CSV table of C-alpha atoms in Angstrom, one decimal:
chain,number,residue,atom,x,y,z
D,1,MET,CA,-45.8,83.1,30.0
D,2,ALA,CA,-49.1,81.3,29.6
D,3,THR,CA,-49.6,81.4,33.4
D,4,VAL,CA,-49.2,85.2,33.4
D,5,MET,CA,-51.6,85.6,30.5
D,6,GLN,CA,-54.1,83.4,32.3
D,7,LYS,CA,-53.8,85.6,35.4
D,8,ILE,CA,-54.4,88.7,33.3
D,9,LYS,CA,-57.5,87.2,31.8
D,10,ASP,CA,-58.8,86.1,35.2
D,11,ILE,CA,-58.4,89.7,36.6
D,12,GLU,CA,-60.0,91.3,33.5
D,13,ASP,CA,-62.9,88.9,33.8
D,14,GLU,CA,-63.3,89.7,37.5
D,15,MET,CA,-63.1,93.5,36.8
D,16,ALA,CA,-65.7,93.1,34.1
D,17,LYS,CA,-68.3,91.5,36.4
D,18,THR,CA,-67.6,93.8,39.3
D,19,GLN,CA,-70.0,96.7,39.6
D,20,LYS,CA,-68.4,100.1,39.9
D,21,ASN,CA,-69.5,102.0,43.0
D,22,LYS,CA,-68.0,103.4,46.2
D,23,ALA,CA,-68.3,100.0,47.9
D,24,THR,CA,-66.2,98.3,45.2
D,25,ALA,CA,-63.6,101.1,44.6
D,26,HIS,CA,-61.1,99.6,47.0
D,27,HIS,CA,-61.4,96.1,45.4
D,28,LEU,CA,-61.2,97.5,41.8
D,29,GLY,CA,-58.1,99.6,42.7
D,30,LEU,CA,-56.4,96.5,44.0
D,31,LEU,CA,-57.2,94.5,40.9
D,32,LYS,CA,-56.0,97.3,38.6
D,33,ALA,CA,-52.7,97.4,40.5
D,34,LYS,CA,-52.3,93.6,40.2
D,35,LEU,CA,-53.1,93.9,36.4
D,36,ALA,CA,-50.5,96.7,35.9
D,37,LYS,CA,-47.8,94.6,37.6
D,38,LEU,CA,-48.7,91.5,35.5
D,39,ARG,CA,-48.6,93.4,32.2
D,40,ARG,CA,-45.2,94.9,33.2
D,41,GLU,CA,-43.9,91.4,33.9
D,42,LEU,CA,-45.4,90.1,30.6
D,43,LEU,CA,-44.0,92.9,28.5
D,44,ALA,CA,-40.6,93.2,30.1
D,45,PRO,CA,-37.6,92.9,27.7
D,46,PRO,CA,-36.8,89.3,26.9
D,47,THR,CA,-33.8,87.7,28.6
D,48,LYS,CA,-30.5,86.9,26.8
D,49,GLY,CA,-31.8,83.6,25.5
D,50,GLY,CA,-35.2,85.0,24.4
D,51,GLY,CA,-34.0,86.8,21.2
D,52,GLY,CA,-34.2,90.5,20.3
D,53,ALA,CA,-37.1,92.7,19.4
D,54,GLY,CA,-37.1,91.4,15.8
D,55,GLU,CA,-35.5,92.4,12.6
D,56,GLY,CA,-36.3,95.9,11.3
D,57,PHE,CA,-37.7,97.2,14.6
D,58,ASP,CA,-34.4,98.6,15.8
D,59,VAL,CA,-34.6,101.7,13.7
D,60,THR,CA,-32.1,104.5,14.6
D,61,LYS,CA,-33.9,107.7,15.6
D,62,SER,CA,-33.0,110.5,13.2
D,63,GLY,CA,-34.3,113.9,12.3
D,64,ASP,CA,-35.9,116.4,14.6
D,65,ALA,CA,-38.9,114.3,15.6
D,66,ARG,CA,-40.3,110.8,15.2
D,67,VAL,CA,-43.9,109.9,14.1
D,68,GLY,CA,-45.3,106.4,14.0
D,69,LEU,CA,-48.1,105.0,11.9
D,70,VAL,CA,-50.2,102.6,14.0
D,71,GLY,CA,-53.3,100.7,13.0
D,72,PHE,CA,-54.9,97.4,12.0
D,73,PRO,CA,-53.7,95.7,8.8
D,74,SER,CA,-54.7,97.0,5.4
D,75,VAL,CA,-55.9,100.5,6.5
D,76,GLY,CA,-53.4,102.4,4.2
D,77,LYS,CA,-50.4,103.0,6.4
D,78,SER,CA,-47.9,102.1,3.7
D,79,THR,CA,-49.7,104.2,1.1
D,80,LEU,CA,-49.5,107.2,3.5
D,81,LEU,CA,-45.7,106.6,4.0
D,82,ASN,CA,-45.2,106.4,0.2
D,83,LYS,CA,-47.1,109.6,-0.5
D,84,LEU,CA,-45.7,111.7,2.4
D,85,THR,CA,-42.1,110.7,2.2
D,86,GLY,CA,-41.5,109.1,-1.3
D,87,THR,CA,-40.1,106.0,0.5
D,88,PHE,CA,-41.2,102.7,-0.9
D,89,SER,CA,-43.2,100.4,1.4
D,90,GLU,CA,-45.0,97.5,-0.3
D,91,VAL,CA,-48.7,98.1,-0.9
D,92,ALA,CA,-51.2,95.3,-1.6
D,93,SER,CA,-54.9,94.4,-1.1
D,94,TYR,CA,-54.2,91.7,1.4
D,95,GLU,CA,-53.5,92.0,5.1
D,96,PHE,CA,-50.0,92.0,6.8
D,97,THR,CA,-48.2,93.3,3.7
D,98,THR,CA,-45.7,95.2,5.9
D,99,LEU,CA,-43.9,92.7,8.2
D,100,THR,CA,-41.2,95.0,9.5
D,101,CYS,CA,-40.7,98.7,10.3
D,102,ILE,CA,-40.2,100.9,7.3
D,103,PRO,CA,-38.7,104.4,8.0
D,104,GLY,CA,-39.1,107.5,5.8
D,105,VAL,CA,-38.4,111.2,6.2
D,106,ILE,CA,-40.7,114.2,5.7
D,107,THR,CA,-39.1,117.6,5.2
D,108,TYR,CA,-41.6,120.2,6.4
D,109,ARG,CA,-41.0,123.8,7.4
D,110,GLY,CA,-37.3,123.2,7.6
D,111,ALA,CA,-37.7,120.2,9.9
D,112,LYS,CA,-36.8,116.6,9.2
D,113,ILE,CA,-39.5,114.4,10.6
D,114,GLN,CA,-38.9,110.6,10.7
D,115,LEU,CA,-42.1,108.7,9.8
D,116,LEU,CA,-42.3,105.0,10.7
D,117,ASP,CA,-44.6,102.5,8.9
D,118,LEU,CA,-45.2,99.9,11.6
D,119,PRO,CA,-46.7,96.5,10.8
D,120,GLY,CA,-50.5,96.1,11.5
D,121,ILE,CA,-51.3,95.2,15.0
D,122,ILE,CA,-53.9,92.7,16.1
D,123,GLU,CA,-56.2,92.6,19.1
D,124,GLY,CA,-54.3,91.3,22.1
D,125,ALA,CA,-51.0,93.0,21.0
D,126,LYS,CA,-50.5,94.4,24.5
D,127,ASP,CA,-50.4,90.8,25.8
D,128,GLY,CA,-47.7,89.9,23.3
D,129,LYS,CA,-49.8,88.4,20.5
D,130,GLY,CA,-48.5,88.6,17.0
D,131,ARG,CA,-45.6,91.1,16.8
D,132,GLY,CA,-47.5,93.5,19.1
D,133,ARG,CA,-44.5,93.7,21.6
D,134,GLN,CA,-42.2,95.1,18.9
D,135,VAL,CA,-44.8,97.4,17.3
D,136,ILE,CA,-45.9,99.0,20.5
D,137,SER,CA,-42.4,99.2,21.9
D,138,THR,CA,-41.4,101.2,18.8
D,139,ALA,CA,-44.5,103.4,19.1
D,140,ARG,CA,-43.4,104.3,22.7
D,141,THR,CA,-40.3,106.0,21.2
D,142,CYS,CA,-42.4,108.3,18.9
D,143,ASN,CA,-43.0,112.0,19.6
D,144,CYS,CA,-46.4,111.7,18.0
D,145,ILE,CA,-48.6,108.7,17.0
D,146,LEU,CA,-50.9,108.6,14.0
D,147,ILE,CA,-53.6,106.0,14.5
D,148,VAL,CA,-54.7,105.2,11.0
D,149,LEU,CA,-58.4,104.1,10.7
D,150,ASP,CA,-60.3,102.8,7.6
D,151,ALA,CA,-63.3,105.0,7.0
D,152,ILE,CA,-65.4,102.1,5.7
D,153,LYS,CA,-64.7,99.9,8.8
D,154,PRO,CA,-66.4,100.2,12.2
D,155,ILE,CA,-65.3,103.2,14.2
D,156,THR,CA,-65.0,100.9,17.2
D,157,HIS,CA,-61.6,100.0,15.8
D,158,LYS,CA,-60.4,103.3,17.3
D,159,ARG,CA,-61.2,102.1,20.9
D,160,LEU,CA,-59.6,98.7,20.3
D,161,ILE,CA,-56.3,100.3,19.2
D,162,GLU,CA,-56.4,102.7,22.1
D,163,LYS,CA,-56.8,99.8,24.5
D,164,GLU,CA,-53.8,98.0,23.0
D,165,LEU,CA,-51.6,101.1,23.3
D,166,GLU,CA,-52.9,102.0,26.8
D,167,GLY,CA,-52.2,98.4,28.0
D,168,PHE,CA,-48.5,99.0,27.1
D,169,GLY,CA,-48.3,102.2,29.1
D,170,ILE,CA,-48.9,104.8,26.3
D,171,ARG,CA,-51.3,107.6,27.3
D,172,LEU,CA,-52.7,109.3,24.2
D,173,ASN,CA,-53.4,113.1,24.3
D,174,LYS,CA,-53.1,113.2,28.1
D,175,GLU,CA,-50.9,115.1,30.5
D,176,PRO,CA,-49.1,113.3,33.4
D,177,PRO,CA,-51.3,113.1,36.5
D,178,ASN,CA,-51.1,116.2,38.7
D,179,LEU,CA,-50.4,114.3,41.9
D,180,THR,CA,-47.3,113.9,44.1
D,181,PHE,CA,-46.1,110.5,45.2
D,182,ARG,CA,-43.0,110.4,47.5
D,183,LYS,CA,-41.7,107.4,49.3
D,184,LYS,CA,-40.3,107.8,52.8
D,185,GLU,CA,-38.7,105.6,55.5
D,186,LYS,CA,-41.4,105.7,58.1
D,187,GLY,CA,-44.8,107.2,59.0
D,188,GLY,CA,-47.1,105.0,57.0
D,189,ILE,CA,-49.2,106.2,54.1
D,190,ASN,CA,-50.1,109.9,54.4
D,191,PHE,CA,-53.0,110.8,51.9
D,192,THR,CA,-54.0,114.4,51.4
D,193,SER,CA,-56.1,116.1,48.7
D,194,THR,CA,-56.6,119.8,47.9
D,195,VAL,CA,-59.9,119.1,46.1
D,196,ALA,CA,-63.0,117.0,46.7
D,197,ASN,CA,-62.1,113.5,45.6
D,198,THR,CA,-64.8,111.0,44.3
D,199,ASN,CA,-62.5,108.2,43.1
D,200,LEU,CA,-59.8,107.6,45.8
D,201,ASP,CA,-59.9,107.3,49.5
D,202,LEU,CA,-57.2,106.4,52.1
D,203,ASP,CA,-58.1,102.7,52.1
D,204,THR,CA,-57.9,102.4,48.3
D,205,VAL,CA,-54.5,104.3,48.3
D,206,LYS,CA,-53.2,102.0,51.0
D,207,ALA,CA,-54.4,98.9,49.1
D,208,ILE,CA,-52.7,100.0,45.8
D,209,CYS,CA,-49.4,100.9,47.7
D,210,SER,CA,-49.5,97.6,49.5
D,211,GLU,CA,-49.7,95.7,46.2
D,212,TYR,CA,-46.3,97.4,45.3
D,213,ARG,CA,-45.0,96.7,48.8
D,214,ILE,CA,-44.9,100.4,49.7
D,215,HIS,CA,-45.9,101.0,53.3
D,216,ASN,CA,-44.5,104.5,53.8
D,217,ALA,CA,-45.3,107.3,51.4
D,218,ASP,CA,-46.9,110.7,51.0
D,219,VAL,CA,-49.6,111.0,48.4
D,220,THR,CA,-51.0,114.5,47.5
D,221,LEU,CA,-53.8,115.0,44.9
D,222,ARG,CA,-54.4,118.3,43.2
D,223,TYR,CA,-57.4,117.1,41.2
D,224,ASP,CA,-60.0,114.4,41.2
D,225,ALA,CA,-57.6,111.6,40.4
D,226,THR,CA,-58.5,107.9,39.7
D,227,ALA,CA,-56.8,104.7,40.8
D,228,ASP,CA,-55.4,104.4,37.3
D,229,ASP,CA,-53.7,107.8,37.7
D,230,LEU,CA,-52.1,106.7,41.0
D,231,ILE,CA,-50.9,103.4,39.5
D,232,ASP,CA,-49.4,105.3,36.5
D,233,VAL,CA,-47.3,107.5,38.8
D,234,ILE,CA,-46.2,104.5,41.0
D,235,GLU,CA,-45.2,102.5,37.9
D,236,GLY,CA,-43.3,105.5,36.5
D,237,SER,CA,-42.9,104.0,33.0
D,238,ARG,CA,-45.8,105.7,31.3
D,239,VAL,CA,-45.3,107.8,28.2
D,240,TYR,CA,-47.6,110.7,27.3
D,241,THR,CA,-47.8,111.1,23.6
D,242,PRO,CA,-49.9,113.3,21.3
D,243,CYS,CA,-52.0,111.4,18.9
D,244,ILE,CA,-53.9,112.1,15.6
D,245,TYR,CA,-56.6,109.8,14.4
D,246,VAL,CA,-56.1,109.7,10.6
D,247,VAL,CA,-59.3,108.5,9.0
D,248,ASN,CA,-58.2,107.1,5.5
D,249,LYS,CA,-60.2,106.2,2.4
D,250,ILE,CA,-62.8,109.0,2.8
D,251,ASP,CA,-63.3,108.8,-1.0
D,252,GLN,CA,-65.3,105.7,-0.3
D,253,ILE,CA,-67.9,107.1,2.1
D,254,THR,CA,-70.8,109.6,1.7
D,255,LEU,CA,-70.7,113.3,2.8
D,256,GLU,CA,-73.2,112.5,5.6
D,257,GLU,CA,-70.9,109.8,7.0
D,258,LEU,CA,-67.9,112.2,6.8
D,259,GLU,CA,-69.9,114.8,8.8
D,260,ILE,CA,-70.5,112.2,11.6
D,261,LEU,CA,-66.7,111.3,11.7
D,262,ASP,CA,-66.0,115.1,11.9
D,263,LYS,CA,-67.2,115.0,15.5
D,264,LEU,CA,-64.2,112.9,16.6
D,265,PRO,CA,-61.6,114.9,18.6
D,266,HIS,CA,-58.0,114.9,17.2
D,267,TYR,CA,-59.2,113.7,13.9
D,268,CYS,CA,-57.9,114.3,10.3
D,269,PRO,CA,-59.8,112.9,7.2
D,270,VAL,CA,-57.6,111.9,4.3
D,271,SER,CA,-57.5,109.8,1.1
D,272,ALA,CA,-53.9,108.6,0.8
D,273,HIS,CA,-54.6,107.0,-2.6
D,274,LEU,CA,-56.0,110.2,-4.1
D,275,GLU,CA,-53.8,112.4,-2.0
D,276,TRP,CA,-56.7,114.3,-0.4
D,277,ASN,CA,-55.9,116.6,2.6
D,278,LEU,CA,-52.3,115.4,3.0
D,279,ASP,CA,-51.3,119.1,3.4
D,280,GLY,CA,-53.8,119.3,6.2
D,281,LEU,CA,-52.4,116.2,7.9
D,282,LEU,CA,-48.8,117.7,7.7
D,283,GLU,CA,-50.0,120.9,9.3
D,284,MET,CA,-51.7,118.9,12.1
D,285,ILE,CA,-48.5,116.8,12.6
D,286,TRP,CA,-46.5,120.0,13.0
D,287,GLU,CA,-49.0,121.4,15.5
D,288,TYR,CA,-49.1,118.3,17.6
D,289,LEU,CA,-45.3,117.9,17.6
D,290,SER,CA,-45.1,121.5,18.9
D,291,LEU,CA,-41.8,122.3,17.3
D,292,THR,CA,-40.0,125.7,17.2
D,293,ARG,CA,-37.7,126.9,14.5
D,294,ILE,CA,-34.6,128.9,15.6
D,295,TYR,CA,-32.6,130.7,12.9
D,296,THR,CA,-28.9,131.5,13.3
D,297,LYS,CA,-27.4,134.9,12.4
D,298,PRO,CA,-23.6,135.0,11.6
D,299,LYS,CA,-22.0,138.2,13.0
D,300,GLY,CA,-22.4,141.1,10.5
D,301,MET,CA,-24.5,139.0,8.1
D,302,ASN,CA,-28.2,138.4,7.4
D,303,PRO,CA,-30.0,135.5,9.2
D,304,ASP,CA,-29.7,132.1,7.6
D,305,TYR,CA,-33.4,131.2,6.8
D,306,GLU,CA,-32.4,128.0,4.9
D,307,ASP,CA,-31.4,125.7,7.7
D,308,PRO,CA,-33.2,126.4,11.0
D,309,VAL,CA,-32.4,124.6,14.3
D,310,ILE,CA,-35.5,122.7,15.4
D,311,LEU,CA,-36.3,122.5,19.1
D,312,SER,CA,-39.3,121.2,21.0
D,313,SER,CA,-41.4,123.9,22.5
D,314,LYS,CA,-40.9,122.2,25.9
D,315,LYS,CA,-37.1,122.3,25.6
D,316,ARG,CA,-36.1,125.6,24.0
D,317,THR,CA,-33.7,127.3,26.3
D,318,VAL,CA,-30.4,128.7,25.0
D,319,GLU,CA,-28.7,125.7,26.6
D,320,ASP,CA,-30.9,123.3,24.7
D,321,PHE,CA,-30.1,125.2,21.5
D,322,CYS,CA,-26.3,125.0,22.1
D,323,THR,CA,-26.6,121.3,22.9
D,324,ARG,CA,-28.5,120.7,19.7
D,325,ILE,CA,-25.7,122.2,17.7
D,326,HIS,CA,-22.8,120.6,19.6
D,327,LYS,CA,-22.3,119.5,23.2
D,328,ASP,CA,-18.9,121.3,23.5
D,329,MET,CA,-20.4,124.6,22.6
D,330,LEU,CA,-21.5,125.2,26.2
D,331,LYS,CA,-18.0,125.0,27.5
D,332,GLN,CA,-17.1,128.3,25.6
D,333,PHE,CA,-20.5,129.9,26.0
D,334,LYS,CA,-20.6,133.4,27.5
D,335,TYR,CA,-23.9,134.9,26.2
D,336,ALA,CA,-26.3,134.9,23.2
D,337,LEU,CA,-28.0,137.7,21.2
D,338,VAL,CA,-31.6,136.9,20.5
D,339,TRP,CA,-34.0,138.6,18.0
D,340,GLY,CA,-37.7,137.8,17.7
D,341,SER,CA,-41.0,138.0,19.5
D,342,SER,CA,-39.6,136.5,22.7
D,343,ALA,CA,-36.9,139.3,23.0
D,344,LYS,CA,-37.6,142.5,25.0
D,345,HIS,CA,-34.9,144.3,23.0
D,346,LYS,CA,-33.6,143.7,19.5
D,347,PRO,CA,-31.2,142.1,20.1
D,348,GLN,CA,-31.5,141.0,23.7
D,349,ARG,CA,-28.4,139.6,25.5
D,350,VAL,CA,-29.3,136.4,27.4
D,351,GLY,CA,-27.7,133.6,29.4
D,352,LYS,CA,-28.1,129.9,28.8
D,353,VAL,CA,-31.1,129.4,31.0
D,354,ASN,CA,-33.3,131.9,29.1
D,355,PHE,CA,-36.1,130.6,26.9
D,356,LEU,CA,-36.0,131.3,23.1
């Protein structure tokens, strides 16, 4: 393990002292590919003799969505969990009060949202320091991440946490790279781009592929992609998660300082202790989770507005709806009647592939 960590440090040091220009793009791309492989090796699940992920981290996923609280120690994550869910998570003025993962449930707009209070991470978590492996592994399973920042501490903490999460393959507020990578049996590396590309060329693409022992593949770019984007696609293990930066303890800063923080993208100011703007945070969580409420209507009766079926806006076909209720429902399915803004007629008769 120490050898792998030393290799990671050596590559990071070499990348830091290498100037970024067209002449070094090939070399930097190769280093980034090596770094990604080493981190994957370092953060791979432990073998049988190495123990599990740690007590309290194997939390069963429940509800309609999962949201994780991530941040440095003593920034107010436990207070937020207590105020939003009513679940008790120990709060104290010293660091590392929470040593395990504490789950709670928020009921909002008919949806049950599981909220996880994760232990504070430390710098170097992506390299296995502290309990970083368990914390960030759990964060990967979340539908949305709340990075909790302390308003009275340096805003540079934001970038440090982003670096830890990105090092573990979590891409915050990003879409998957719009490029195609397809392995083939022969023909070498075929590189094409539909736009002018300033970051990648054929030599860099070949070098990155060679590091992964890939000698025959088609690579097609549809935008000005970087070496990191290509590595992400080759690795295939990246997760793309919406993220909200929750700046806590705003009651301890001036209005001028708050106006400066207001320029941050994806930002929500709160005071968990005084319960300021918690409603605004809940509204933002709902928006970032992108959930849709579907109400059922028993035949000959009024719609049931008390217990909606919650679907992700990315998976809201009639088939997804049926599967959400019971997997055997599709076996007897013939058609569905749909009311609402998405229906052309009221009701509209649809099949299982139609969107709701």
